[in-house]
CSV table of C-alpha atoms and ligand atoms in Angstrom, one decimal:
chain,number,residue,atom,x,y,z
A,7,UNK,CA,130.5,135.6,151.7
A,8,UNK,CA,131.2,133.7,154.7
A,9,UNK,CA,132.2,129.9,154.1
A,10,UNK,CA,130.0,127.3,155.0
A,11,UNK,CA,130.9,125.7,158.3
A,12,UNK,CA,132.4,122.0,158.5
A,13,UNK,CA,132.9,119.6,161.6
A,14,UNK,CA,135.9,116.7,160.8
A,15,UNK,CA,135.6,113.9,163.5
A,16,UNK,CA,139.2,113.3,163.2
A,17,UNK,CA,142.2,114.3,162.0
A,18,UNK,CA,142.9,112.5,158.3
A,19,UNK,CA,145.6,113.0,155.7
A,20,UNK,CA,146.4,116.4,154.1
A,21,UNK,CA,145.1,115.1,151.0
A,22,UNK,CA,141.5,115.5,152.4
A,23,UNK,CA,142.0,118.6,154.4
A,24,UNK,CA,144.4,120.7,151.6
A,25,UNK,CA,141.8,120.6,149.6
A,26,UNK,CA,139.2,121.8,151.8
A,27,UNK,CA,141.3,124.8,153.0
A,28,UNK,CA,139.9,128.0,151.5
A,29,UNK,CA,136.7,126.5,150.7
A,30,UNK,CA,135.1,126.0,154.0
A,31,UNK,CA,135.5,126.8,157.9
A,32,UNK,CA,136.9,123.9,159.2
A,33,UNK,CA,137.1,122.1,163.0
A,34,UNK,CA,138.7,119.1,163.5
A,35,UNK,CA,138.6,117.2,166.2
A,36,UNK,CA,141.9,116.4,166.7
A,37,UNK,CA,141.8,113.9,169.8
A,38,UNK,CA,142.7,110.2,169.4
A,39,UNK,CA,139.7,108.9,170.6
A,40,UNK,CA,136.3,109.8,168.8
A,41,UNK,CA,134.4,112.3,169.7
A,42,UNK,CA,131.9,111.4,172.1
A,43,UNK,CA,128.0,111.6,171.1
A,44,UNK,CA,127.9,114.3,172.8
A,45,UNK,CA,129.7,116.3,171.4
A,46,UNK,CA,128.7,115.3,167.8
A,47,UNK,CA,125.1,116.7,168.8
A,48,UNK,CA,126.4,120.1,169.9
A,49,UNK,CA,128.7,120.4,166.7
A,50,UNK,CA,125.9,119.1,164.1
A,51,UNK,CA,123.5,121.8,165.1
A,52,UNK,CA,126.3,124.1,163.5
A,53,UNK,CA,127.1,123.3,160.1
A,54,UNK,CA,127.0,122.7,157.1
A,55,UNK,CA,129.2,119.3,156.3
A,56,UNK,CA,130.0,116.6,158.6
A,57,UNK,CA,133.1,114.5,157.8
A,58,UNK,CA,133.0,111.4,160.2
A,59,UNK,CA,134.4,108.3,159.8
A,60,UNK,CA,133.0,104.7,161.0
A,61,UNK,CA,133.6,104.9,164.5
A,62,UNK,CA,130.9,108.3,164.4
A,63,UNK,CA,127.5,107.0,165.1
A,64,UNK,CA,125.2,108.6,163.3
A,65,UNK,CA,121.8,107.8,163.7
A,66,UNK,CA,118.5,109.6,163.5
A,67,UNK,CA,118.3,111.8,166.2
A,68,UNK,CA,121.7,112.9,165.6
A,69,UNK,CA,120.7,113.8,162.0
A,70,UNK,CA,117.4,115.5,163.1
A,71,UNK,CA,119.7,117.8,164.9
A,72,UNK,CA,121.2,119.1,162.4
A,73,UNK,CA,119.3,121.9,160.6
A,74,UNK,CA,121.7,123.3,158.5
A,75,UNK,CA,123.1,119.9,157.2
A,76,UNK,CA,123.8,119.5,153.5
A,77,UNK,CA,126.0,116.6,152.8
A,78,UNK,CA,127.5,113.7,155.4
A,79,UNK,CA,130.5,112.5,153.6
A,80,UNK,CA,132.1,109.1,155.3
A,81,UNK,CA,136.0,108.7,154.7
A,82,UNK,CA,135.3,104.5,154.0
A,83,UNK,CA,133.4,102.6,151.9
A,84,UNK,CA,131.4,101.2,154.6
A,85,UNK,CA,129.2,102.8,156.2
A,86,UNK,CA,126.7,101.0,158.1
A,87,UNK,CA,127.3,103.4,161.3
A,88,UNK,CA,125.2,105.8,159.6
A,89,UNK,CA,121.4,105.4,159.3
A,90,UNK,CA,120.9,106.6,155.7
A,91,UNK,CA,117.3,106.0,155.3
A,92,UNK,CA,117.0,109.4,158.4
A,93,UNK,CA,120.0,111.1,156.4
A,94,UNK,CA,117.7,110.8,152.7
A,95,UNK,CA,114.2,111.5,154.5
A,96,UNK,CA,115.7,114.6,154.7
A,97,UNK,CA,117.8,114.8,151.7
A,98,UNK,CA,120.9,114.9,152.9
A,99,UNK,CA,123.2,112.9,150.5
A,100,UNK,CA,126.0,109.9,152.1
A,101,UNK,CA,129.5,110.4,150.5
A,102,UNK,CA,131.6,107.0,150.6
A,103,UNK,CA,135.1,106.8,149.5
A,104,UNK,CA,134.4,102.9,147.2
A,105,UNK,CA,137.3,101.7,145.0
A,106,UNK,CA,140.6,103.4,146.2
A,107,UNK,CA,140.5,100.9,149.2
A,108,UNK,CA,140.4,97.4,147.0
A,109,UNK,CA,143.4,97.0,146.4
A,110,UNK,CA,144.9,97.5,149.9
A,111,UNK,CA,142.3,95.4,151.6
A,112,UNK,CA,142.7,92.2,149.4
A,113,UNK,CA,146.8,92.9,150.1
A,114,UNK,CA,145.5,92.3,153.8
A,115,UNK,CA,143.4,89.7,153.2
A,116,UNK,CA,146.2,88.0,152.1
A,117,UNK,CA,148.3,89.1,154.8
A,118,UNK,CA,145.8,87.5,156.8
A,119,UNK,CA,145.3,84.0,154.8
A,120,UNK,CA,149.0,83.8,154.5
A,121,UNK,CA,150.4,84.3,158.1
A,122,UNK,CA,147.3,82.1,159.6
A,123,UNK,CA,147.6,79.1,157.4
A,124,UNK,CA,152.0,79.0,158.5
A,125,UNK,CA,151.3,79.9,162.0
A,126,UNK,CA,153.9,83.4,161.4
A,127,UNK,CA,152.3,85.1,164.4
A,128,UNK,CA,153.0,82.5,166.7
A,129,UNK,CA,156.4,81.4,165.2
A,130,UNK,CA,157.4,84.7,165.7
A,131,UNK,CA,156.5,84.9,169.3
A,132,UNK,CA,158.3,81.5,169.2
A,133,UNK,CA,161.5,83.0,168.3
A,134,UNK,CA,161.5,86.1,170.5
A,135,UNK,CA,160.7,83.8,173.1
A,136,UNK,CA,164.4,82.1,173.2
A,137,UNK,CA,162.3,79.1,172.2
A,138,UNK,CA,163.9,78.3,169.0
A,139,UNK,CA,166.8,75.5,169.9
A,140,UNK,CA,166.7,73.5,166.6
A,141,UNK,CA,165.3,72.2,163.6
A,142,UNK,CA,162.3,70.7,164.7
A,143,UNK,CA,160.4,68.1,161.7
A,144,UNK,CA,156.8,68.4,163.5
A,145,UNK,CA,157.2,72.3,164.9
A,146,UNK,CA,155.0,75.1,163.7
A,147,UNK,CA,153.5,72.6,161.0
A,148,UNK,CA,150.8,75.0,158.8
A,149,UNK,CA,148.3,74.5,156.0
A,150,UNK,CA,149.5,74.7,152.0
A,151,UNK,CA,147.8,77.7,150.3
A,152,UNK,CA,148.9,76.6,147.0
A,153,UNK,CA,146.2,74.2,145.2
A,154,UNK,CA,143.6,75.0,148.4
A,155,UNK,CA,140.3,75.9,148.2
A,156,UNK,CA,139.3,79.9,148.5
A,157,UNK,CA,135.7,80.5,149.7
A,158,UNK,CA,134.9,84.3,148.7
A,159,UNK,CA,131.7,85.5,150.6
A,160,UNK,CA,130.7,88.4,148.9
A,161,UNK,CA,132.1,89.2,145.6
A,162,UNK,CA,132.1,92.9,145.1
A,163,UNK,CA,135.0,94.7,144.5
A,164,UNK,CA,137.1,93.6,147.0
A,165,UNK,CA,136.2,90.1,146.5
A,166,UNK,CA,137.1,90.0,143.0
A,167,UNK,CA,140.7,91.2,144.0
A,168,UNK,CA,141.3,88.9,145.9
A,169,UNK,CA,140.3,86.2,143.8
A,170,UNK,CA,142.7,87.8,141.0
A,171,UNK,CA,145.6,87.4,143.7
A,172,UNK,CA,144.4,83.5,144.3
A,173,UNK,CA,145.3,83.1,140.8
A,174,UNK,CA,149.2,83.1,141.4
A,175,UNK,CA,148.5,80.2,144.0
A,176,UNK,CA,146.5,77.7,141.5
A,177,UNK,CA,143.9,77.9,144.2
A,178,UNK,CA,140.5,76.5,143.4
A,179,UNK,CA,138.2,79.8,144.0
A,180,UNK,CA,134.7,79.3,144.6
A,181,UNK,CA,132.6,82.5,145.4
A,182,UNK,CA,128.9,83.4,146.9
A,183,UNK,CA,127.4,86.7,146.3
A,184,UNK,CA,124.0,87.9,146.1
A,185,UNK,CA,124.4,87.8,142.0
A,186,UNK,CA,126.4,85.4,139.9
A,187,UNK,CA,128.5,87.7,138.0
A,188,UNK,CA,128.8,87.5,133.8
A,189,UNK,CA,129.9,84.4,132.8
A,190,UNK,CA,133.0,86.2,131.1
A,191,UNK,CA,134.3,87.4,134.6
A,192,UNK,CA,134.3,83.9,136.4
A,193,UNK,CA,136.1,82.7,133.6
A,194,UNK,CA,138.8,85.6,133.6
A,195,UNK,CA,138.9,85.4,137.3
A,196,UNK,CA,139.1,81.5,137.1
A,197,UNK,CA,136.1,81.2,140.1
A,198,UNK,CA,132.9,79.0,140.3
A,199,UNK,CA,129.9,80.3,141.7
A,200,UNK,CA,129.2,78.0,144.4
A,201,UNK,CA,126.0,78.3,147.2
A,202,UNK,CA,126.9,79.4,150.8
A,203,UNK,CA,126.5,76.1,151.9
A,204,UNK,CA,128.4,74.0,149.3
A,205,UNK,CA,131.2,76.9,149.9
A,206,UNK,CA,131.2,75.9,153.7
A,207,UNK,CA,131.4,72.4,153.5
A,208,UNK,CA,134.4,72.7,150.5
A,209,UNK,CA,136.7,75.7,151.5
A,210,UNK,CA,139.7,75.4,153.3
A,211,UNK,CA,139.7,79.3,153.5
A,212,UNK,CA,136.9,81.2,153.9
A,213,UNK,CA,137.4,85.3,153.2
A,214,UNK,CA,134.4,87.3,154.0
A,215,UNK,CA,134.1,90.5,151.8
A,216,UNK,CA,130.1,91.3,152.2
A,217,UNK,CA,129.1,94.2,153.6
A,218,UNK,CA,127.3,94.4,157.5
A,219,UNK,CA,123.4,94.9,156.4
A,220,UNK,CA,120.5,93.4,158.6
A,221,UNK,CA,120.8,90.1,156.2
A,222,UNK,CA,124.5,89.5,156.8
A,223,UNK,CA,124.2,90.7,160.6
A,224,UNK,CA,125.5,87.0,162.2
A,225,UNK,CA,125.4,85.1,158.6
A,226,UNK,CA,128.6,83.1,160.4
A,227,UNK,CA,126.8,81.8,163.5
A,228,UNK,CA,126.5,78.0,164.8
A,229,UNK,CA,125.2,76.4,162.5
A,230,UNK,CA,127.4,77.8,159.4
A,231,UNK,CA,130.7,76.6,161.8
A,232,UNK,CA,129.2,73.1,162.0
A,233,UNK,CA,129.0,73.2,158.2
A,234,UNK,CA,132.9,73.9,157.8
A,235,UNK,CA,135.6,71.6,157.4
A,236,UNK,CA,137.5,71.3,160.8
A,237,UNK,CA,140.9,72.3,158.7
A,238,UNK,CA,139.2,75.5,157.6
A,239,UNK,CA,140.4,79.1,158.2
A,240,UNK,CA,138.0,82.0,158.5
A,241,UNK,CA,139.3,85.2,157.7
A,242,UNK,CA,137.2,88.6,157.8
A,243,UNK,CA,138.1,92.1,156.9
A,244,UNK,CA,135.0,93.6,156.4
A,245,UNK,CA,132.7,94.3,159.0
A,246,UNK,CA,132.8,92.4,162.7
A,247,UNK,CA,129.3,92.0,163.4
A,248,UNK,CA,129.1,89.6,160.1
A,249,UNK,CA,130.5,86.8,162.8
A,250,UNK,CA,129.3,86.1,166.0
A,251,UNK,CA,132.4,86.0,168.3
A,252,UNK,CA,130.9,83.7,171.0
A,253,UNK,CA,130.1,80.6,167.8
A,254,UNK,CA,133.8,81.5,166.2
A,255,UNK,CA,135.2,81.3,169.8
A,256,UNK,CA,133.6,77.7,170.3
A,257,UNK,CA,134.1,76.9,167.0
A,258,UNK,CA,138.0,77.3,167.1
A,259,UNK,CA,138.1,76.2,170.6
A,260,UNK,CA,136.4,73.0,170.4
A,261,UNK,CA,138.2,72.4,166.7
A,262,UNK,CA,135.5,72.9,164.6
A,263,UNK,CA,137.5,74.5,162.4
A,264,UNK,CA,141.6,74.9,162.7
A,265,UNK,CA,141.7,78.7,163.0
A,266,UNK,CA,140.6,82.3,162.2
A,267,UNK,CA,142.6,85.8,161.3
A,268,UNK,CA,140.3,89.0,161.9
A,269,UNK,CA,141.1,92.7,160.8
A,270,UNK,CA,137.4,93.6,162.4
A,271,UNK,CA,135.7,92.3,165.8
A,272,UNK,CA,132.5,92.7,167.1
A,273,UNK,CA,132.7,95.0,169.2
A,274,UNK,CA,135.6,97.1,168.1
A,275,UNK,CA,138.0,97.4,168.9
A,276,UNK,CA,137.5,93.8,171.0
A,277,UNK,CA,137.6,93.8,174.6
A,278,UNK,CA,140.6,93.1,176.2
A,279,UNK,CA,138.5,90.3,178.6
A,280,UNK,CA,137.7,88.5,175.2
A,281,UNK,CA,137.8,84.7,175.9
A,282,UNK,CA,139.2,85.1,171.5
A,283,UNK,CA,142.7,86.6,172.8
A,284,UNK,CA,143.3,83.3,174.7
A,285,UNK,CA,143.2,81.1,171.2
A,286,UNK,CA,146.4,81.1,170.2
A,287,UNK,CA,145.2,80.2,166.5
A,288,UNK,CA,143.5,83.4,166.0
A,289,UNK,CA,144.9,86.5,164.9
A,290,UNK,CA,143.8,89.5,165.4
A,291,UNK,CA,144.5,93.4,164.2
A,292,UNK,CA,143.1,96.4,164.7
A,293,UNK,CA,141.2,97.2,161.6
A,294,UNK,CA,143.7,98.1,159.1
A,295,UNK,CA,142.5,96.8,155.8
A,296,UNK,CA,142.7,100.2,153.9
A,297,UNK,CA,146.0,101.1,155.8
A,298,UNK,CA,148.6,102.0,153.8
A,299,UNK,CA,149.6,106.0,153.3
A,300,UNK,CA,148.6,105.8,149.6
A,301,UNK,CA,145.0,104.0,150.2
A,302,UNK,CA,144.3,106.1,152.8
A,303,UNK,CA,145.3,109.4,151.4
A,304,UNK,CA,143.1,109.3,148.3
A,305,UNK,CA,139.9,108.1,151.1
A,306,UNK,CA,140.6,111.5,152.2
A,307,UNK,CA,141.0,113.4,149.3
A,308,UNK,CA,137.5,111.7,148.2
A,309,UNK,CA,135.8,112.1,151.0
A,310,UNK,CA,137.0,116.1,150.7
A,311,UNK,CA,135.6,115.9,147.0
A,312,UNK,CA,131.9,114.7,148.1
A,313,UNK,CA,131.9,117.0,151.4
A,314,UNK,CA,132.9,120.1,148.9
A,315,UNK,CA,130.3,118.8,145.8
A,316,UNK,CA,127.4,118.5,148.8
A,317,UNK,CA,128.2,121.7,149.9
A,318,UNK,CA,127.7,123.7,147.0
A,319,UNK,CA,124.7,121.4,146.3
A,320,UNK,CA,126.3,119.2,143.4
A,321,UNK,CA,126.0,115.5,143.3
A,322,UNK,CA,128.4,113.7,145.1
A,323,UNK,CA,130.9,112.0,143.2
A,324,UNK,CA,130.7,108.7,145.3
A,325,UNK,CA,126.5,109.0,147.0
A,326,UNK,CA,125.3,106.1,148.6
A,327,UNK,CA,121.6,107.4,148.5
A,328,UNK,CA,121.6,108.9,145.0
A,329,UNK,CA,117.2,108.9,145.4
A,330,UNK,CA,118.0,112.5,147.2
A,331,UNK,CA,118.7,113.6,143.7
A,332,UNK,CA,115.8,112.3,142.2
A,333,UNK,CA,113.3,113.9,145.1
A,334,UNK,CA,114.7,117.0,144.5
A,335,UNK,CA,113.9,117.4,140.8
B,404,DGY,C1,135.9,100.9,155.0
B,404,DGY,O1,136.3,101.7,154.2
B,404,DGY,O2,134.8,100.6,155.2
B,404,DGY,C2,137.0,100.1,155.8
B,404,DGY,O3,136.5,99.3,156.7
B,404,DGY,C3,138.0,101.0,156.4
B,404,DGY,O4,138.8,101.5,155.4
């Protein structure tokens, strides 16, 4: 019996692609870049599986295209580059790798929080710029984390880590979510549920961990700068598109607030013209929440897992459109 026939956008950790050996005929493409739309139409009207990641767009007509398509399984938990509602009119089910990532991504997050509130980015340029003569009582002066204020936007599972790491500083957490969580969690976490606005106006760091939906397209524009303290730090690492870069650049340029730190951009990667690379109070890196050779070598092993389950027409162990299931009984 010949295996079934599977297109990998790029090349990911052995984890992922071990486990796929033997049980399907695999391509990868193994250039740096993406591989360009085109080429994602001629290789979808071929196979079976498709294992992309979130720089593969995958919208409707790509999905039409493919006839023979059983399963789409994404190697991150996000995965707003794929239009699901085309992928479950035609009952293809949407892997996503959730919960191996958390941990790793609130570790950045505080990566993030920490090195923009003490200015490290810069006072390392500082150093390796000969610049360093003395001890100097006003240089490189930063904000205290410990006893702050931590604004959580979002307050999935990513949130909540991060909040549990706030802890050690005796920060005063408050968080926003869609839901106020039990009662019994806030008090274990030590948070306050708070409304988006009151979190604005009271945060000296603002984390955003919401995911990019039509509702949270732009949710920090103008207006939500204006609302936030003008010592305040924004720091995202989940989707770019949830800030508009033209408000944060005149937010942080005109001092609306005191800085940002990003691990996404809108676009992405961000363009090297980008009026943000000329504010020296914003840091920037290249989207590398879930980067560390543990995190990302289970993301691949689960993203094998759903790609092999959808292949043999088993549910996923991670779907993001589970209602294929129930139109197929
Ligand atoms: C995700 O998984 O959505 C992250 O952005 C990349 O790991």
């Amino acid at each position: 019996m010949s295996l079934p026939k599977v297109f990998v956008t790029r090349r990911i950790p052995d984890a992922g692609l071990d486990l796929l050996q033997n049980r399907a005929s695999i391509e990868i493409w193994t250039e740096r870049q993406p591989p360009p739309y085109k080429v994602l139409q001629d290789k979808i009207r071929d196979i079976d599986g498709l294992l992309c990641l979130l720089t593969d767009r995958i919208d409707k007509n790509l999905i039409e295209l493919g006839t023979s398509l059983k399963v789409i399984s994404q190697m991150a938990v996000g995965y707003d580059n794929i239009d699901v509602a085309a992928a479950t009119a035609r009952g293809i089910p949407i892997g996503n790798t959730p919960g191996v990532l958390t941990e790793a991504t609130a570790d950045l997050t505080w990566a993030l929080l920490m090195a923009a509130s003490r200015k490290i980015v810069e006072a390392e340029r500082f150093v390796r710029e000969g610049r360093w003569q003395t001890w100097e009582p006003m240089l490189l002066l930063g904000a205290d984390v410990a006893g702050a204020t931590l604004g959580i936007v979002g307050f999935g599972r990513i949130g909540q880590a991060v909040a549990r790491r706030a802890k050690g500083f005796d920060m005063r957490v408050l968080y926003w979510n869609r839901h106020r969580c039990e009662i019994g969690l806030e008090r274990e976490l030590g948070v306050e549920y708070a409304s988006f606005e009151q979190l604005l106006e009271e945060s000296d760091f603002v984390s955003i961990h919401v995911a990019l939906f039509q509702e949270t397209y732009y949710l920090f524009d103008r207006p939500q700068f204006d609302s936030m303290k003008p010592s305040a730090i924004l720091i995202n690492t989940a989707r770019g598109a949830i800030v508009n870069p033209d408000a944060l650049y005149d937010a942080i340029h005109t001092g609306k607030i005191a800085g940002a730190a990003l691990d996404v951009t809108e676009p992405e990667p961000i363009l090297p013209d980008s009026p943000l690379l000329s504010l020296p109070n914003l840091l920037i890196v290249p989207h590398i929440g879930s980067a560390s050779i543990k995190t990302r070598s289970q993301m691949a092993l689960m993203a094998a897992q759903n790609l092999i389950a959808g292949l043999q027409g088993e549910c996923l162990p991670n779907c993001v459109n589970p209602e294929v299931y129930e139109r197929k009984q």
